[in-house]
PDB file of C-alpha atoms in Angstrom:
ATOM      1  CA  MET A   1     -21.380 -74.353  75.346  1.00  0.00           C
ATOM      2  CA  LEU A   2     -20.355 -73.081  78.735  1.00  0.00           C
ATOM      3  CA  THR A   3     -16.678 -73.002  77.609  1.00  0.00           C
ATOM      4  CA  LEU A   4     -17.582 -70.735  74.672  1.00  0.00           C
ATOM      5  CA  VAL A   5     -19.450 -68.383  76.831  1.00  0.00           C
ATOM      6  CA  VAL A   6     -16.587 -68.158  79.453  1.00  0.00           C
ATOM      7  CA  THR A   7     -14.175 -67.515  76.604  1.00  0.00           C
ATOM      8  CA  VAL A   8     -16.243 -64.750  75.022  1.00  0.00           C
ATOM      9  CA  LEU A   9     -16.755 -63.050  78.453  1.00  0.00           C
ATOM     10  CA  THR A  10     -12.975 -63.391  79.254  1.00  0.00           C
ATOM     11  CA  VAL A  11     -12.155 -61.626  75.909  1.00  0.00           C
ATOM     12  CA  ILE A  12     -14.545 -58.926  76.476  1.00  0.00           C
ATOM     13  CA  ALA A  13     -13.193 -58.384  80.068  1.00  0.00           C
ATOM     14  CA  MET A  14      -9.660 -58.316  78.629  1.00  0.00           C
ATOM     15  CA  LEU A  15     -10.692 -55.715  75.928  1.00  0.00           C
ATOM     16  CA  GLU A  16     -12.184 -53.587  78.689  1.00  0.00           C
ATOM     17  CA  ARG A  17      -9.631 -53.897  81.519  1.00  0.00           C
ATOM     18  CA  TRP A  18      -6.305 -53.931  79.774  1.00  0.00           C
ATOM     19  CA  ARG A  19      -6.666 -51.601  76.772  1.00  0.00           C
ATOM     20  CA  ASP A  20      -2.980 -50.523  76.628  1.00  0.00           C
ATOM     21  CA  LEU A  21      -1.398 -53.954  76.198  1.00  0.00           C
ATOM     22  CA  PRO A  22      -0.298 -54.713  72.654  1.00  0.00           C
ATOM     23  CA  ALA A  23      -1.992 -58.056  72.516  1.00  0.00           C
ATOM     24  CA  VAL A  24      -5.353 -56.546  73.626  1.00  0.00           C
ATOM     25  CA  ARG A  25      -4.979 -53.828  70.855  1.00  0.00           C
ATOM     26  CA  SER A  26      -4.371 -56.425  68.248  1.00  0.00           C
ATOM     27  CA  LEU A  27      -7.402 -58.479  69.471  1.00  0.00           C
ATOM     28  CA  ARG A  28      -9.422 -55.163  69.426  1.00  0.00           C
ATOM     29  CA  ARG A  29      -8.394 -54.516  65.861  1.00  0.00           C
ATOM     30  CA  LEU A  30      -9.268 -58.002  64.754  1.00  0.00           C
ATOM     31  CA  LEU A  31     -12.565 -58.493  66.743  1.00  0.00           C
ATOM     32  CA  VAL A  32     -14.046 -54.981  67.023  1.00  0.00           C
ATOM     33  CA  ASP A  33     -12.565 -52.664  64.397  1.00  0.00           C
ATOM     34  CA  LYS A  34     -12.486 -54.737  61.278  1.00  0.00           C
ATOM     35  CA  PRO A  35     -16.051 -56.118  61.784  1.00  0.00           C
ATOM     36  CA  ALA A  36     -17.286 -52.545  62.533  1.00  0.00           C
ATOM     37  CA  ALA A  37     -15.732 -51.299  59.367  1.00  0.00           C
ATOM     38  CA  TRP A  38     -17.349 -54.092  57.390  1.00  0.00           C
ATOM     39  CA  LEU A  39     -20.825 -53.280  58.982  1.00  0.00           C
ATOM     40  CA  ASN A  40     -20.491 -49.652  58.115  1.00  0.00           C
ATOM     41  CA  THR A  41     -20.333 -50.625  54.343  1.00  0.00           C
ATOM     42  CA  LEU A  42     -23.652 -52.399  54.474  1.00  0.00           C
ATOM     43  CA  THR A  43     -26.790 -50.545  53.197  1.00  0.00           C
ATOM     44  CA  ARG A  44     -30.494 -51.103  53.723  1.00  0.00           C
ATOM     45  CA  ARG A  45     -30.682 -53.120  50.471  1.00  0.00           C
ATOM     46  CA  HIS A  46     -28.135 -55.642  51.766  1.00  0.00           C
ATOM     47  CA  LEU A  47     -29.971 -56.051  55.061  1.00  0.00           C
ATOM     48  CA  ILE A  48     -33.292 -56.723  53.236  1.00  0.00           C
ATOM     49  CA  PHE A  49     -31.528 -59.287  51.054  1.00  0.00           C
ATOM     50  CA  ALA A  50     -29.966 -60.989  53.999  1.00  0.00           C
ATOM     51  CA  THR A  51     -33.326 -61.083  55.801  1.00  0.00           C
ATOM     52  CA  LEU A  52     -35.056 -62.683  52.886  1.00  0.00           C
ATOM     53  CA  MET A  53     -32.238 -65.068  52.442  1.00  0.00           C
ATOM     54  CA  LEU A  54     -32.542 -66.072  56.149  1.00  0.00           C
ATOM     55  CA  VAL A  55     -36.266 -66.835  55.541  1.00  0.00           C
ATOM     56  CA  ILE A  56     -35.357 -69.143  52.743  1.00  0.00           C
ATOM     57  CA  VAL A  57     -32.614 -70.966  54.917  1.00  0.00           C
ATOM     58  CA  ILE A  58     -35.109 -71.255  57.892  1.00  0.00           C
ATOM     59  CA  THR A  59     -37.942 -72.580  55.725  1.00  0.00           C
ATOM     60  CA  GLY A  60     -35.592 -75.010  54.015  1.00  0.00           C
ATOM     61  CA  GLY A  61     -36.618 -76.963  50.964  1.00  0.00           C
ATOM     62  CA  GLU A  62     -40.223 -75.474  50.789  1.00  0.00           C
ATOM     63  CA  MET A  63     -39.027 -72.125  49.527  1.00  0.00           C
ATOM     64  CA  LEU A  64     -36.473 -73.675  47.312  1.00  0.00           C
ATOM     65  CA  ALA A  65     -39.048 -76.009  45.820  1.00  0.00           C
ATOM     66  CA  ALA A  66     -41.280 -72.995  45.015  1.00  0.00           C
ATOM     67  CA  LEU A  67     -38.569 -70.721  43.718  1.00  0.00           C
ATOM     68  CA  GLY A  68     -36.672 -73.233  41.661  1.00  0.00           C
ATOM     69  CA  PRO A  69     -32.911 -73.733  41.907  1.00  0.00           C
ATOM     70  CA  LEU A  70     -30.719 -71.763  44.359  1.00  0.00           C
ATOM     71  CA  ASP A  71     -29.199 -69.372  41.768  1.00  0.00           C
ATOM     72  CA  MET A  72     -32.634 -68.533  40.390  1.00  0.00           C
ATOM     73  CA  SER A  73     -33.907 -68.001  43.895  1.00  0.00           C
ATOM     74  CA  LEU A  74     -30.983 -65.715  44.716  1.00  0.00           C
ATOM     75  CA  ILE A  75     -31.773 -63.591  41.660  1.00  0.00           C
ATOM     76  CA  LEU A  76     -35.521 -63.381  42.545  1.00  0.00           C
ATOM     77  CA  LEU A  77     -34.451 -62.463  46.123  1.00  0.00           C
ATOM     78  CA  TRP A  78     -32.272 -59.581  44.848  1.00  0.00           C
ATOM     79  CA  ASP A  79     -35.136 -58.380  42.804  1.00  0.00           C
ATOM     80  CA  VAL A  80     -37.696 -58.697  45.684  1.00  0.00           C
ATOM     81  CA  SER A  81     -35.177 -56.951  47.950  1.00  0.00           C
ATOM     82  CA  ALA A  82     -34.920 -54.044  45.500  1.00  0.00           C
ATOM     83  CA  PHE A  83     -38.659 -53.633  45.328  1.00  0.00           C
ATOM     84  CA  ILE A  84     -38.975 -53.800  49.142  1.00  0.00           C
ATOM     85  CA  ASP A  85     -36.273 -51.151  49.349  1.00  0.00           C
ATOM     86  CA  VAL A  86     -38.019 -48.900  46.989  1.00  0.00           C
ATOM     87  CA  ALA A  87     -41.244 -49.406  48.807  1.00  0.00           C
ATOM     88  CA  VAL A  88     -39.755 -48.526  52.190  1.00  0.00           C
ATOM     89  CA  ALA A  89     -38.211 -45.425  50.669  1.00  0.00           C
ATOM     90  CA  VAL A  90     -41.408 -44.223  49.030  1.00  0.00           C
ATOM     91  CA  THR A  91     -43.501 -44.938  52.290  1.00  0.00           C
ATOM     92  CA  THR A  92     -40.993 -42.901  54.319  1.00  0.00           C
ATOM     93  CA  LEU A  93     -40.970 -40.066  51.968  1.00  0.00           C
ATOM     94  CA  ALA A  94     -44.773 -40.016  51.801  1.00  0.00           C
ATOM     95  CA  ALA A  95     -45.173 -40.079  55.522  1.00  0.00           C
ATOM     96  CA  SER A  96     -42.580 -37.282  55.894  1.00  0.00           C
ATOM     97  CA  ALA A  97     -44.394 -35.188  53.438  1.00  0.00           C
ATOM     98  CA  ARG A  98     -47.770 -35.892  55.017  1.00  0.00           C
ATOM     99  CA  ILE A  99     -46.606 -35.156  58.495  1.00  0.00           C
ATOM    100  CA  THR A 100     -45.088 -31.872  57.276  1.00  0.00           C
ATOM    101  CA  SER A 101     -48.166 -30.776  55.394  1.00  0.00           C
ATOM    102  CA  GLY A 102     -50.335 -31.700  58.453  1.00  0.00           C
ATOM    103  CA  TRP A 103     -48.079 -29.834  60.712  1.00  0.00           C
ATOM    104  CA  ASN A 104     -48.144 -26.731  58.279  1.00  0.00           C
ATOM    105  CA  LEU A 105     -51.992 -26.894  58.065  1.00  0.00           C
ATOM    106  CA  LEU A 106     -52.232 -27.103  61.899  1.00  0.00           C
ATOM    107  CA  ALA A 107     -49.814 -24.141  62.250  1.00  0.00           C
ATOM    108  CA  GLN A 108     -51.903 -22.085  59.882  1.00  0.00           C
ATOM    109  CA  ARG A 109     -55.211 -22.712  61.617  1.00  0.00           C
ATOM    110  CA  ARG A 110     -53.966 -22.347  65.197  1.00  0.00           C
ATOM    111  CA  PRO A 111     -51.320 -19.917  65.542  1.00  0.00           C
ATOM    112  CA  ILE A 112     -48.761 -20.584  68.271  1.00  0.00           C
ATOM    113  CA  ARG A 113     -49.329 -18.358  71.163  1.00  0.00           C
ATOM    114  CA  THR A 114     -46.385 -17.012  73.011  1.00  0.00           C
ATOM    115  CA  ARG A 115     -46.491 -16.423  76.701  1.00  0.00           C
ATOM    116  CA  ARG A 116     -46.961 -12.831  77.331  1.00  0.00           C
ATOM    117  CA  HIS A 117     -45.689 -10.960  80.366  1.00  0.00           C
ATOM    118  CA  PRO A 118     -48.463  -9.574  82.619  1.00  0.00           C
ATOM    119  CA  SER A 119     -49.040  -5.942  81.539  1.00  0.00           C
ATOM    120  CA  ARG A 120     -48.248  -3.232  83.921  1.00  0.00           C
ATOM    121  CA  ALA A 121     -51.106  -1.464  85.600  1.00  0.00           C
ATOM    122  CA  ARG A 122     -52.012   1.833  83.831  1.00  0.00           C
ATOM    123  CA  ARG A 123     -53.218   4.802  85.710  1.00  0.00           C
ATOM    124  CA  ARG A 124     -56.230   6.497  84.461  1.00  0.00           C
ATOM    125  CA  PRO A 125     -56.047  10.304  84.308  1.00  0.00           C
ATOM    126  CA  THR A 126     -58.403  11.724  86.813  1.00  0.00           C
ATOM    127  CA  ALA A 127     -60.250  14.990  86.249  1.00  0.00           C
ATOM    128  CA  ARG A 128     -58.835  17.796  88.365  1.00  0.00           C
ATOM    129  CA  LYS A 129     -61.223  19.518  90.616  1.00  0.00           C
ATOM    130  CA  PRO A 130     -61.460  23.201  90.485  1.00  0.00           C
ATOM    131  CA  GLY A 131     -59.869  25.413  93.326  1.00  0.00           C
ATOM    132  CA  ASN A 132     -61.653  27.213  95.937  1.00  0.00           C
ATOM    133  CA  ASP A 133     -62.496  30.270  94.098  1.00  0.00           C
ATOM    134  CA  ASP A 134     -65.501  31.403  92.135  1.00  0.00           C
ATOM    135  CA  ASP A 135     -63.899  31.269  88.621  1.00  0.00           C
ATOM    136  CA  ALA A 136     -63.812  27.486  88.449  1.00  0.00           C
ATOM    137  CA  HIS A 137     -60.967  27.422  86.213  1.00  0.00           C
ATOM    138  CA  GLY A 138     -58.877  25.173  88.284  1.00  0.00           C
ATOM    139  CA  ARG A 139     -56.226  27.569  89.032  1.00  0.00           C
ATOM    140  CA  PRO A 140     -56.185  30.336  91.655  1.00  0.00           C
ATOM    141  CA  LEU A 141     -56.233  33.962  90.649  1.00  0.00           C
ATOM    142  CA  ALA A 142     -54.077  35.212  93.434  1.00  0.00           C
ATOM    143  CA  ALA A 143     -51.253  33.826  95.389  1.00  0.00           C
TER     144      ALA A 143
END
């Protein structure tokens, strides 16, 4: 086991340290690029099926005894994984619609307040006092 761990760590160090060597480039193509391209082709349906298949493998004969022969259990698993895939998709869409409608309802009831700049002080017009003459018109008659 220790030998395997040391080998994997050595390969990782080689892939990281000496990227320009032709041998390391071919190792990278073989160990990184091809598996990554294969993993990009998988969909949610495949992952659900693989998870259910892993459950059957872990539980062993109990699940196979309950589901029948292996080929029938695989067909049943494919059907169940399709149902789970549809259920996950519907749940996600329903939650998304509910969150959106709740957000819209909240936005309608409570408008978003923007931060206002403090208003400038306004001067109030003051009443002008009349001049020192007897006319009290506010303007002098003579200069």
